[in-house]
Tab-separated table of C-alpha atoms in Angstrom:
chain	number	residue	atom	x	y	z
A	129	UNK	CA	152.188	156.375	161.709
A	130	UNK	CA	151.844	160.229	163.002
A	131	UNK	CA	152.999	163.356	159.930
A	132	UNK	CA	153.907	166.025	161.773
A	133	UNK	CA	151.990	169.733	160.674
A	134	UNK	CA	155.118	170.578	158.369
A	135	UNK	CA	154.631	166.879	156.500
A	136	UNK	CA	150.626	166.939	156.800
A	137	UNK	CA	149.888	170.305	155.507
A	138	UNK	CA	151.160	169.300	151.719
A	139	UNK	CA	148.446	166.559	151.365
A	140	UNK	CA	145.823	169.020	152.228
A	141	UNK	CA	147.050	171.811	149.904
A	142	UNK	CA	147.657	169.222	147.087
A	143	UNK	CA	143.751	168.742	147.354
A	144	UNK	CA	142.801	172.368	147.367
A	145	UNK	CA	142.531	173.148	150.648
A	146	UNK	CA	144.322	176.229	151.330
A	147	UNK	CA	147.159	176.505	154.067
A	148	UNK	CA	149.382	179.773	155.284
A	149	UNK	CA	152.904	180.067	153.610
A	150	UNK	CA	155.583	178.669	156.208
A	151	UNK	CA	158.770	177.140	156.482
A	152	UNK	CA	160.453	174.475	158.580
A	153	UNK	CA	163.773	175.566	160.208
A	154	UNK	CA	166.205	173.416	162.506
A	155	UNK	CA	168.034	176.333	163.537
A	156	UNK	CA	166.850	179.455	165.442
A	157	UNK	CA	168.940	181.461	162.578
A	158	UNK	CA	166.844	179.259	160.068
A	159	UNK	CA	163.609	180.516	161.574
A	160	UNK	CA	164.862	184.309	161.662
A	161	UNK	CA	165.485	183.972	157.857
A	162	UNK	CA	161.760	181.947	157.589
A	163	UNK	CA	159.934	184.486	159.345
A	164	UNK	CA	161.976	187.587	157.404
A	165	UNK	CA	159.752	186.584	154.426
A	166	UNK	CA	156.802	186.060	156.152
A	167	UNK	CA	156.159	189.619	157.766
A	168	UNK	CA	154.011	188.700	161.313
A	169	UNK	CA	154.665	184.596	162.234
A	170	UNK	CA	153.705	181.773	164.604
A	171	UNK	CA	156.266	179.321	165.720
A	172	UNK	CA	155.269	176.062	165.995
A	173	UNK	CA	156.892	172.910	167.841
A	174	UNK	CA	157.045	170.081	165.216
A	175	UNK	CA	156.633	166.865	167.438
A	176	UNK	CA	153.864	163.803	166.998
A	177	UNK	CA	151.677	164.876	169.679
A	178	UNK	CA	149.045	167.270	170.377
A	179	UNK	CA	148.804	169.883	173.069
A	180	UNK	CA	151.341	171.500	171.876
A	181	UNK	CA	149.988	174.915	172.952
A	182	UNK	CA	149.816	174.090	176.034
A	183	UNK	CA	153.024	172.669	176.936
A	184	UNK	CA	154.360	176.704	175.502
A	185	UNK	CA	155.422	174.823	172.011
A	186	UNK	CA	153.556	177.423	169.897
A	187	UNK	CA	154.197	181.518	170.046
A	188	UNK	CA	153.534	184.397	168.351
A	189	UNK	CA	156.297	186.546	167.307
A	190	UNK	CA	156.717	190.251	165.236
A	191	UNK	CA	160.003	191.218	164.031
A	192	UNK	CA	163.433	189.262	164.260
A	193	UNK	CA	163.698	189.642	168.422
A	194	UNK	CA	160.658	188.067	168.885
A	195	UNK	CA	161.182	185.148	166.410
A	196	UNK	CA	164.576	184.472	168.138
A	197	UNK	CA	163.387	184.463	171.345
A	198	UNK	CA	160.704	182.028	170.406
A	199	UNK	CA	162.818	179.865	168.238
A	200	UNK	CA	165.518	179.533	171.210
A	201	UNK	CA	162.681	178.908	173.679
A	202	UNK	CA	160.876	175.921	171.432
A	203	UNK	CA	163.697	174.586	170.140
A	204	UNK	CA	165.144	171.835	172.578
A	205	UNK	CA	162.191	171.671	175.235
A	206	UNK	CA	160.468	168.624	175.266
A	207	UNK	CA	156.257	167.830	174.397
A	208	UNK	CA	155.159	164.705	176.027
A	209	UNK	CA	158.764	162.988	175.895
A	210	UNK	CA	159.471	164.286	172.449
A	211	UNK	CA	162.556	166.486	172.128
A	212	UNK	CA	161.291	169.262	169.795
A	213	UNK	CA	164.227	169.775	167.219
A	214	UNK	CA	162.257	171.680	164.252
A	215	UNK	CA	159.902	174.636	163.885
A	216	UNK	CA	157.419	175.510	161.811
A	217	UNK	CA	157.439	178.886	160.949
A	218	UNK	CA	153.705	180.207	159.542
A	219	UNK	CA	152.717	183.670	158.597
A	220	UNK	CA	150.194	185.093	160.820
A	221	UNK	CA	146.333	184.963	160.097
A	222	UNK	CA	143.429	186.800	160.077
A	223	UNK	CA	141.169	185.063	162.104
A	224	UNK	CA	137.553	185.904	161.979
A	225	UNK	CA	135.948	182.172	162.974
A	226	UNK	CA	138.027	179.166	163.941
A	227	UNK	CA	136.267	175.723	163.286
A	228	UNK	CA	137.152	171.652	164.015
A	229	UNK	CA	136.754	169.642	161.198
A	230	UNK	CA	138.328	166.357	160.747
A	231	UNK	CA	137.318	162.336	159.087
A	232	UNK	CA	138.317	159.538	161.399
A	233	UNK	CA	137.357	155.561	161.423
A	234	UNK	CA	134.598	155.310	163.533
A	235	UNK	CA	134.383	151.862	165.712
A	236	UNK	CA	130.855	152.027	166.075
A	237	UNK	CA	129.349	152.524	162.575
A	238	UNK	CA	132.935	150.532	161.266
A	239	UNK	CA	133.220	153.437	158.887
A	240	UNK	CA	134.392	156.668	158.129
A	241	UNK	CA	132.930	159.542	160.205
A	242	UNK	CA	133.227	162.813	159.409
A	243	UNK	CA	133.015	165.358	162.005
A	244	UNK	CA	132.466	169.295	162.086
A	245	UNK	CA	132.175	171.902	165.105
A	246	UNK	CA	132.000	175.556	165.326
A	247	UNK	CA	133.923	175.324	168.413
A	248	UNK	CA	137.486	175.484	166.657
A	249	UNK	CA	140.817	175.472	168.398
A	250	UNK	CA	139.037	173.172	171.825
A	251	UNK	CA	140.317	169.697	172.450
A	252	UNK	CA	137.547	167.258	170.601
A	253	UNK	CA	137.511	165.704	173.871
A	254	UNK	CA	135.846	169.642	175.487
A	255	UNK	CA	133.811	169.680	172.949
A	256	UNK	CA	132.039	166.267	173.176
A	257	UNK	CA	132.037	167.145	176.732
A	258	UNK	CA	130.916	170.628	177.343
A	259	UNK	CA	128.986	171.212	173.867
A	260	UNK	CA	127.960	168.123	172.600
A	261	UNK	CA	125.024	170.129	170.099
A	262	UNK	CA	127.912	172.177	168.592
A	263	UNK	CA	129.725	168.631	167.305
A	264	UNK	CA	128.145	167.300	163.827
A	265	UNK	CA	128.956	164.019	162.977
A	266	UNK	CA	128.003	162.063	159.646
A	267	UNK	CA	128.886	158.348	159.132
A	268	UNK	CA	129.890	157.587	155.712
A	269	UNK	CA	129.066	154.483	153.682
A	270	UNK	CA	132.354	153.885	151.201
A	271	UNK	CA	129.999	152.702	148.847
A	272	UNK	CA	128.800	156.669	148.404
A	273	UNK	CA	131.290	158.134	149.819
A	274	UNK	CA	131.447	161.885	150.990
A	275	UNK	CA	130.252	164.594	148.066
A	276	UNK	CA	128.940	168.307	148.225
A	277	UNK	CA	125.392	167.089	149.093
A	278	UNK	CA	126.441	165.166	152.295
A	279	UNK	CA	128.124	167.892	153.359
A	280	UNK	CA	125.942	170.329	152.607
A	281	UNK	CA	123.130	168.343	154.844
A	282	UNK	CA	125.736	167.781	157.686
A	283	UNK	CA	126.089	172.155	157.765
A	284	UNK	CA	122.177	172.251	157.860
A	285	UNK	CA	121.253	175.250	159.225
A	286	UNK	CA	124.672	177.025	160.205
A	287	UNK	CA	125.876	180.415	158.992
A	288	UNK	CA	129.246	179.268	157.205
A	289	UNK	CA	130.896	179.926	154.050
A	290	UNK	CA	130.998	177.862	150.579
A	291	UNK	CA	134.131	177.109	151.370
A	292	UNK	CA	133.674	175.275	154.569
A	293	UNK	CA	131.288	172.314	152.690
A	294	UNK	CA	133.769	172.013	150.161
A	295	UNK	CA	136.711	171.727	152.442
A	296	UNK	CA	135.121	169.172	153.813
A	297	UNK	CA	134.667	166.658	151.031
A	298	UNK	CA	138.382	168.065	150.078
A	299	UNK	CA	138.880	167.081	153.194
A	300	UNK	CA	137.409	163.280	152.995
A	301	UNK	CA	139.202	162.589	150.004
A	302	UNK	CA	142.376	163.388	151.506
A	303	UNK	CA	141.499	160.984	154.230
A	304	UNK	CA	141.123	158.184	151.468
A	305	UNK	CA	144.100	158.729	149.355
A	306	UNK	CA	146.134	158.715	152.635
A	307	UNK	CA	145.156	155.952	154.041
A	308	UNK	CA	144.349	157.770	157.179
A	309	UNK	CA	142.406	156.832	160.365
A	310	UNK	CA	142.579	160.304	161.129
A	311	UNK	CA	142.463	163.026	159.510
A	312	UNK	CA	142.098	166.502	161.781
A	313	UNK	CA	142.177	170.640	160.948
A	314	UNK	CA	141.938	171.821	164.431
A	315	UNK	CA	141.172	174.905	163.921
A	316	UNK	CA	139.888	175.052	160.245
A	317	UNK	CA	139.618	178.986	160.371
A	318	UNK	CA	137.711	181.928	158.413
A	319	UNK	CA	139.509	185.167	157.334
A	320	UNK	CA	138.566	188.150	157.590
A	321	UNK	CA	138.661	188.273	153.702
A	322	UNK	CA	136.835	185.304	153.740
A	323	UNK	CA	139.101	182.675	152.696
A	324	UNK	CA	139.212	179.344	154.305
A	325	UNK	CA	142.360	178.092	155.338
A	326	UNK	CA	143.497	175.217	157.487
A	327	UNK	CA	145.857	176.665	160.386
A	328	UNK	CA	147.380	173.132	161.720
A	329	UNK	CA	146.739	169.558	160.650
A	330	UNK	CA	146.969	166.124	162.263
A	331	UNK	CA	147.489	162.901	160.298
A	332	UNK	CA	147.357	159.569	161.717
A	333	UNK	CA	148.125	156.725	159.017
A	334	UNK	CA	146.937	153.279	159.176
A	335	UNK	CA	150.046	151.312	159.759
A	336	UNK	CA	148.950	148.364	157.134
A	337	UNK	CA	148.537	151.100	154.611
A	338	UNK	CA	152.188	152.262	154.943
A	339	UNK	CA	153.672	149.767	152.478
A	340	UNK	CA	150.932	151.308	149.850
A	341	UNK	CA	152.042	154.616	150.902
A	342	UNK	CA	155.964	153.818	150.789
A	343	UNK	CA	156.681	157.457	149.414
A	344	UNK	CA	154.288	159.175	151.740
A	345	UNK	CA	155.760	157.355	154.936
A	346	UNK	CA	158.946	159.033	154.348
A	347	UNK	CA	157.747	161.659	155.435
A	348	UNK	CA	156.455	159.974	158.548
A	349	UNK	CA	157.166	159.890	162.149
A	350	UNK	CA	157.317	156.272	163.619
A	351	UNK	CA	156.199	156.160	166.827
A	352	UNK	CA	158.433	156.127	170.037
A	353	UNK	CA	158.794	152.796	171.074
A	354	UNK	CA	160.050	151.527	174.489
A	355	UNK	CA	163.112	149.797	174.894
A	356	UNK	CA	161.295	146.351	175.260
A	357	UNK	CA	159.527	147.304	171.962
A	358	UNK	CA	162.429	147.974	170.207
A	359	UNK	CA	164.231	145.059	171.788
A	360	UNK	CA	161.118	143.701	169.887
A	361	UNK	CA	161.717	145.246	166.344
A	362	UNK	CA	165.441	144.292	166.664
A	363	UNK	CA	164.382	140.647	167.292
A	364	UNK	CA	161.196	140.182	164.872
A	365	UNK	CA	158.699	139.740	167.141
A	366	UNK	CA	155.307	141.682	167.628
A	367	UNK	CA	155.652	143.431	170.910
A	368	UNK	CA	153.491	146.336	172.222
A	369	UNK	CA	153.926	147.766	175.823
A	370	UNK	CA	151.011	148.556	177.971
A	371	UNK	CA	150.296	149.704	181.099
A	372	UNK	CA	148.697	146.037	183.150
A	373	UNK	CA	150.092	143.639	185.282
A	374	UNK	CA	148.898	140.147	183.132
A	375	UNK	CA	151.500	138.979	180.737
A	376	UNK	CA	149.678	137.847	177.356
A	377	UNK	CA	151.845	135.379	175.249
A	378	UNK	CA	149.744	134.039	172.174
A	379	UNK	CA	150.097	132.989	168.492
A	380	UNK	CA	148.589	134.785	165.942
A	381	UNK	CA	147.502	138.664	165.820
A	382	UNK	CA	143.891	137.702	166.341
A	383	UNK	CA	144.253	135.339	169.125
A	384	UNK	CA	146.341	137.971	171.261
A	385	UNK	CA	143.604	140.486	170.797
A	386	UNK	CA	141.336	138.630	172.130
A	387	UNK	CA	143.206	137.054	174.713
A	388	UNK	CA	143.780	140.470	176.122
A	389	UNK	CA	139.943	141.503	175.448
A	390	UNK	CA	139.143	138.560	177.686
A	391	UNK	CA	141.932	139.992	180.640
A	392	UNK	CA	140.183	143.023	180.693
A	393	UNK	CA	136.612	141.822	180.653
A	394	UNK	CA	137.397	140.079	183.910
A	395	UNK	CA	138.611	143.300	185.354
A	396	UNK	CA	142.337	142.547	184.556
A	397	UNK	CA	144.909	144.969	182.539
A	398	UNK	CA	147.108	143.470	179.745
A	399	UNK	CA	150.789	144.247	180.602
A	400	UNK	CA	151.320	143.604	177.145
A	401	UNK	CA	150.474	142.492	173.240
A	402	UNK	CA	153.215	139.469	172.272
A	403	UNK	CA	152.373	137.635	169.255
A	404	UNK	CA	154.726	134.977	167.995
A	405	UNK	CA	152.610	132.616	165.680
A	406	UNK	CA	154.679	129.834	163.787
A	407	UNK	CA	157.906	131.030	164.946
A	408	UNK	CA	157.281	130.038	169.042
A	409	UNK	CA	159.414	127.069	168.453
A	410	UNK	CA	162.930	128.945	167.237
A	411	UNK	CA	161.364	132.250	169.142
A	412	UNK	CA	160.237	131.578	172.693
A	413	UNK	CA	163.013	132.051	174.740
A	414	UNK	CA	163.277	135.848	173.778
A	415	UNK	CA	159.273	136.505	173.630
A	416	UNK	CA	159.333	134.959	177.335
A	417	UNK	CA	162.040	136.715	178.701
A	418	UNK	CA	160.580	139.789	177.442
A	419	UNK	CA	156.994	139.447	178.641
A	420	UNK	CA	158.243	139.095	181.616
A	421	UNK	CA	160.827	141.787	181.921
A	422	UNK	CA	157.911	144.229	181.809
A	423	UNK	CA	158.013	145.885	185.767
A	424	UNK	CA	154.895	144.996	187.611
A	425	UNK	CA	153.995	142.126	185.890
A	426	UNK	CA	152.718	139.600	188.361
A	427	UNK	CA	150.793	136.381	186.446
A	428	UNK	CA	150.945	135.198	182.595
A	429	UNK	CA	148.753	134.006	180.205
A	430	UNK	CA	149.484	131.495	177.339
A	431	UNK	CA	147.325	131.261	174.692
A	432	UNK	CA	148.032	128.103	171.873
A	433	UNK	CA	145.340	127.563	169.241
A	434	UNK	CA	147.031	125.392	166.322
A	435	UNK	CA	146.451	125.509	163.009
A	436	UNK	CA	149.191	126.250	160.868
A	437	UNK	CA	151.118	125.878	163.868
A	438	UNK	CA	151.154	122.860	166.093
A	439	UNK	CA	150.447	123.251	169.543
A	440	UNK	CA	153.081	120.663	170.697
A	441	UNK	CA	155.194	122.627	168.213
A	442	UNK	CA	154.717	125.805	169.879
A	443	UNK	CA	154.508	124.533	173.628
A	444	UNK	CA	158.274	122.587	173.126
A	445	UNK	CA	159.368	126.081	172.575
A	446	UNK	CA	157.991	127.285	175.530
A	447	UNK	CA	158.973	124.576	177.781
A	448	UNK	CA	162.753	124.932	176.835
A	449	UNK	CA	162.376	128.422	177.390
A	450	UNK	CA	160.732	127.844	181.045
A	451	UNK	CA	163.507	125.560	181.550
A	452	UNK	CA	165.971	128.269	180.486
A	453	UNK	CA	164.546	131.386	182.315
A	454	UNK	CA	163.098	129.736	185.233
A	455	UNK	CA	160.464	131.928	186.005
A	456	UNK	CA	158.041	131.881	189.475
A	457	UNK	CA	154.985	133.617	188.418
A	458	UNK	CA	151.448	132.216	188.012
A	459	UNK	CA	150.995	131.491	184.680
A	460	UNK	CA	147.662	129.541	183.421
A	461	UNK	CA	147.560	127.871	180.314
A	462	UNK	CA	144.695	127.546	177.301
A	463	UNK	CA	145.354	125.018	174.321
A	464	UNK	CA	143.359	123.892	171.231
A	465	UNK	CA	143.748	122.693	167.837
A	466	UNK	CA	146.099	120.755	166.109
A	467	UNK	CA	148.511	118.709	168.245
A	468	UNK	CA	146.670	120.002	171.594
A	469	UNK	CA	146.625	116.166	173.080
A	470	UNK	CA	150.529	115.839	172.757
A	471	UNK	CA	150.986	119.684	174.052
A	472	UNK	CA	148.975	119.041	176.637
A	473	UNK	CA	150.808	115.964	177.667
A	474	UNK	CA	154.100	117.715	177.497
A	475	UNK	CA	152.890	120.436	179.822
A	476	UNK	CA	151.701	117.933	182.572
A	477	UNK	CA	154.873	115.893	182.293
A	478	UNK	CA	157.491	118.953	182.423
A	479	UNK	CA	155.815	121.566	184.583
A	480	UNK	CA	153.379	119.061	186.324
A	481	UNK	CA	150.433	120.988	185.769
A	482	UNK	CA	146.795	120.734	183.258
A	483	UNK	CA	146.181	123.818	181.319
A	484	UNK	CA	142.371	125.877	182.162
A	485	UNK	CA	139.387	124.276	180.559
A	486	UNK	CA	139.878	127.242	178.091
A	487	UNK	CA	140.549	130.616	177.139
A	488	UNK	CA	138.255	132.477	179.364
A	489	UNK	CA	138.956	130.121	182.560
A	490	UNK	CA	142.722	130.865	181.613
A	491	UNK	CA	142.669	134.969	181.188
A	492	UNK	CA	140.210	134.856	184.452
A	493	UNK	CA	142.660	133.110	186.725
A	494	UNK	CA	145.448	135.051	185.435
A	495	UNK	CA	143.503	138.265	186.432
A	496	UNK	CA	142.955	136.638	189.785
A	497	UNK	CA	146.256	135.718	190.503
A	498	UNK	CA	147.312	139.312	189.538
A	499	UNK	CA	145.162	140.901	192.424
């Protein structure tokens, strides 16, 4: 789950780190009142996406003209297919150095990683690119955690303020008691008082740590799903979108996962993740039909491993939903585990074919059939 700036900026100020005063306004006469308190302002898009910048969602603006103009500009254009329907009005800084800082789960070290850069205000992705010796990174065990001497080790040798080290352990315990994968202050800048203060934030919540953070999620934005997703949601079934041509129909998170691990490994690109574990029976008919009513999708994968569900259990459901929807694509088969023999059977006697010898002859002729 994404927190806009207006709803991540509280978490970090709750922990110390300082922000600028602001205000979030729906209105362009809203802003004009937000900024008349605020002296010199920036107005800020509020959407769940970055770049905003770029796409002319931020300005600066001195006196009520100016914040009108910018409020009426912002207000109604749209970021990356979000409609932008709130500001966030911010007093001006003083900005003497602007720095990245930010604590994300790392695949590689399976971890937290905390990351620094004097380059503040670049995409990460510049940075990495075009500076790579200017981008600290320090993975964390969450045994030890983050505290002032790790940090103090990670700024080796840089001219920065106190501040900066201790912002970043603020900074890591915020990503904790958020459940965050990512945590970002892009730019983290210094004054030219010398205070530290974080000038926009980016949270990124892990979505199993949402029920644990019911009061915090309020103040979430879910993300945008397509109308096959949300055909999804409205029908209880796990269904993410992507961007292949291979249908993936599996039980059980896990198995999909892989299933589509395997499709690309072979050179293939899921169309989508469909995961309908014990309920394939009552559930098929819709997961089918909706697999397939993906554009571009041109061969399908199903993917039956029994255990708490029965693979004959699962494939009747699928076999009176082929008999329903008809379909003409390829589709290859893998099955194993309990009830497999009878599933099996069924499949030869009601669509006259054997499934693949297993899952990786199965996601490899699927990809094959898609080129």
């Amino acid at each position: 789950m994404n927190f806009e700036e207006y709803a991540a900026k509280p978490m970090l100020a709750e922990a110390g780190i300082a922000v600028p005063p602001s205000s979030l306004a729906m209105t362009v006469d809203e802003a004009v009142r937000a900024a008349g308190d605020l002296g010199g302002v920036v107005v800020k898009a509020q959407v769940p996406t970055g770049k905003r910048g770029k796409a002319g969602g931020i300005k600066v603006a001195d006196g009520e003209a100016e914040v009108r103009a910018a409020a009426e500009a912002i207000l109604g254009m749209e970021i990356a297919g979000h409609r932008v329907e709130k500001v966030l009005v911010e007093a001006r800084s003083d900005i003497a150095h602007e720095y990245y800082a930010a604590v994300l789960n790392d695949p590689v070290s399976k971890g937290p990683m905390v990351m620094f850069s004097t380059e503040g205000g670049m995409d990460i992705e510049e940075i990495a690119a075009e500076t790579p010796e200017k981008l600290r990174k320090t993975a964390v065990d969450i045994r030890v955690g983050f505290d002032a001497d790790a940090a103090t080790a990670m700024l080796a040798g840089l001219d920065l303020a106190a501040d900066v080290s201790e912002t970043l352990v603020k900074l890591y315990a915020v990503y904790c008691a958020t459940d965050a994968e990512l945590l970002e202050i892009n730019p983290l800048v210094v004054t030219g008082d010398g205070d530290v203060i974080a000038l926009d934030c980016k949270l990124v919540m892990d979505d199993s740590g949402i029920k644990r953070q019911s009061e915090r999620a309020t103040q979430g934005t879910p993300d945008k799903l397509t109308e096959l997703e949300q055909r999804g949601e409205d029908l209880g079934i796990k269904y993410i979108e992507l961007d292949g041509n291979v249908a993936v129909l599996a039980n059980g998170a896990g198995l999909t996962m892989t299933t589509m691990d395997v499709v690309r490994h072979h050179g293939g690109a899921p169309a989508n993740f469909c995961e309908i574990g014990g309920e394939a029976y009552t559930k098929a008919k819709d997961a089918l039909d909706m697999v397939l009513a993906k554009p571009g999708v041109k061969s399908l994968v199903v993917n039956f491993c029994g255990a708490f569900a029965r693979c004959d259990v699962m494939m009747e459901g699928i076999l009176n939903a082929w008999d329903e929807l008809q379909p003409e694509l390829p589709v290859f088969f893998s099955i194993a585990g309990t009830g497999d023999e009878v599933a099996i059977e069924m499949l030869k006697a009601r669509l006259d074919r054997a499934p693949e010898a297993d899952m990786d002859a199965a996601c490899k002729a699927a990809v094959e059939a898609a080129s």
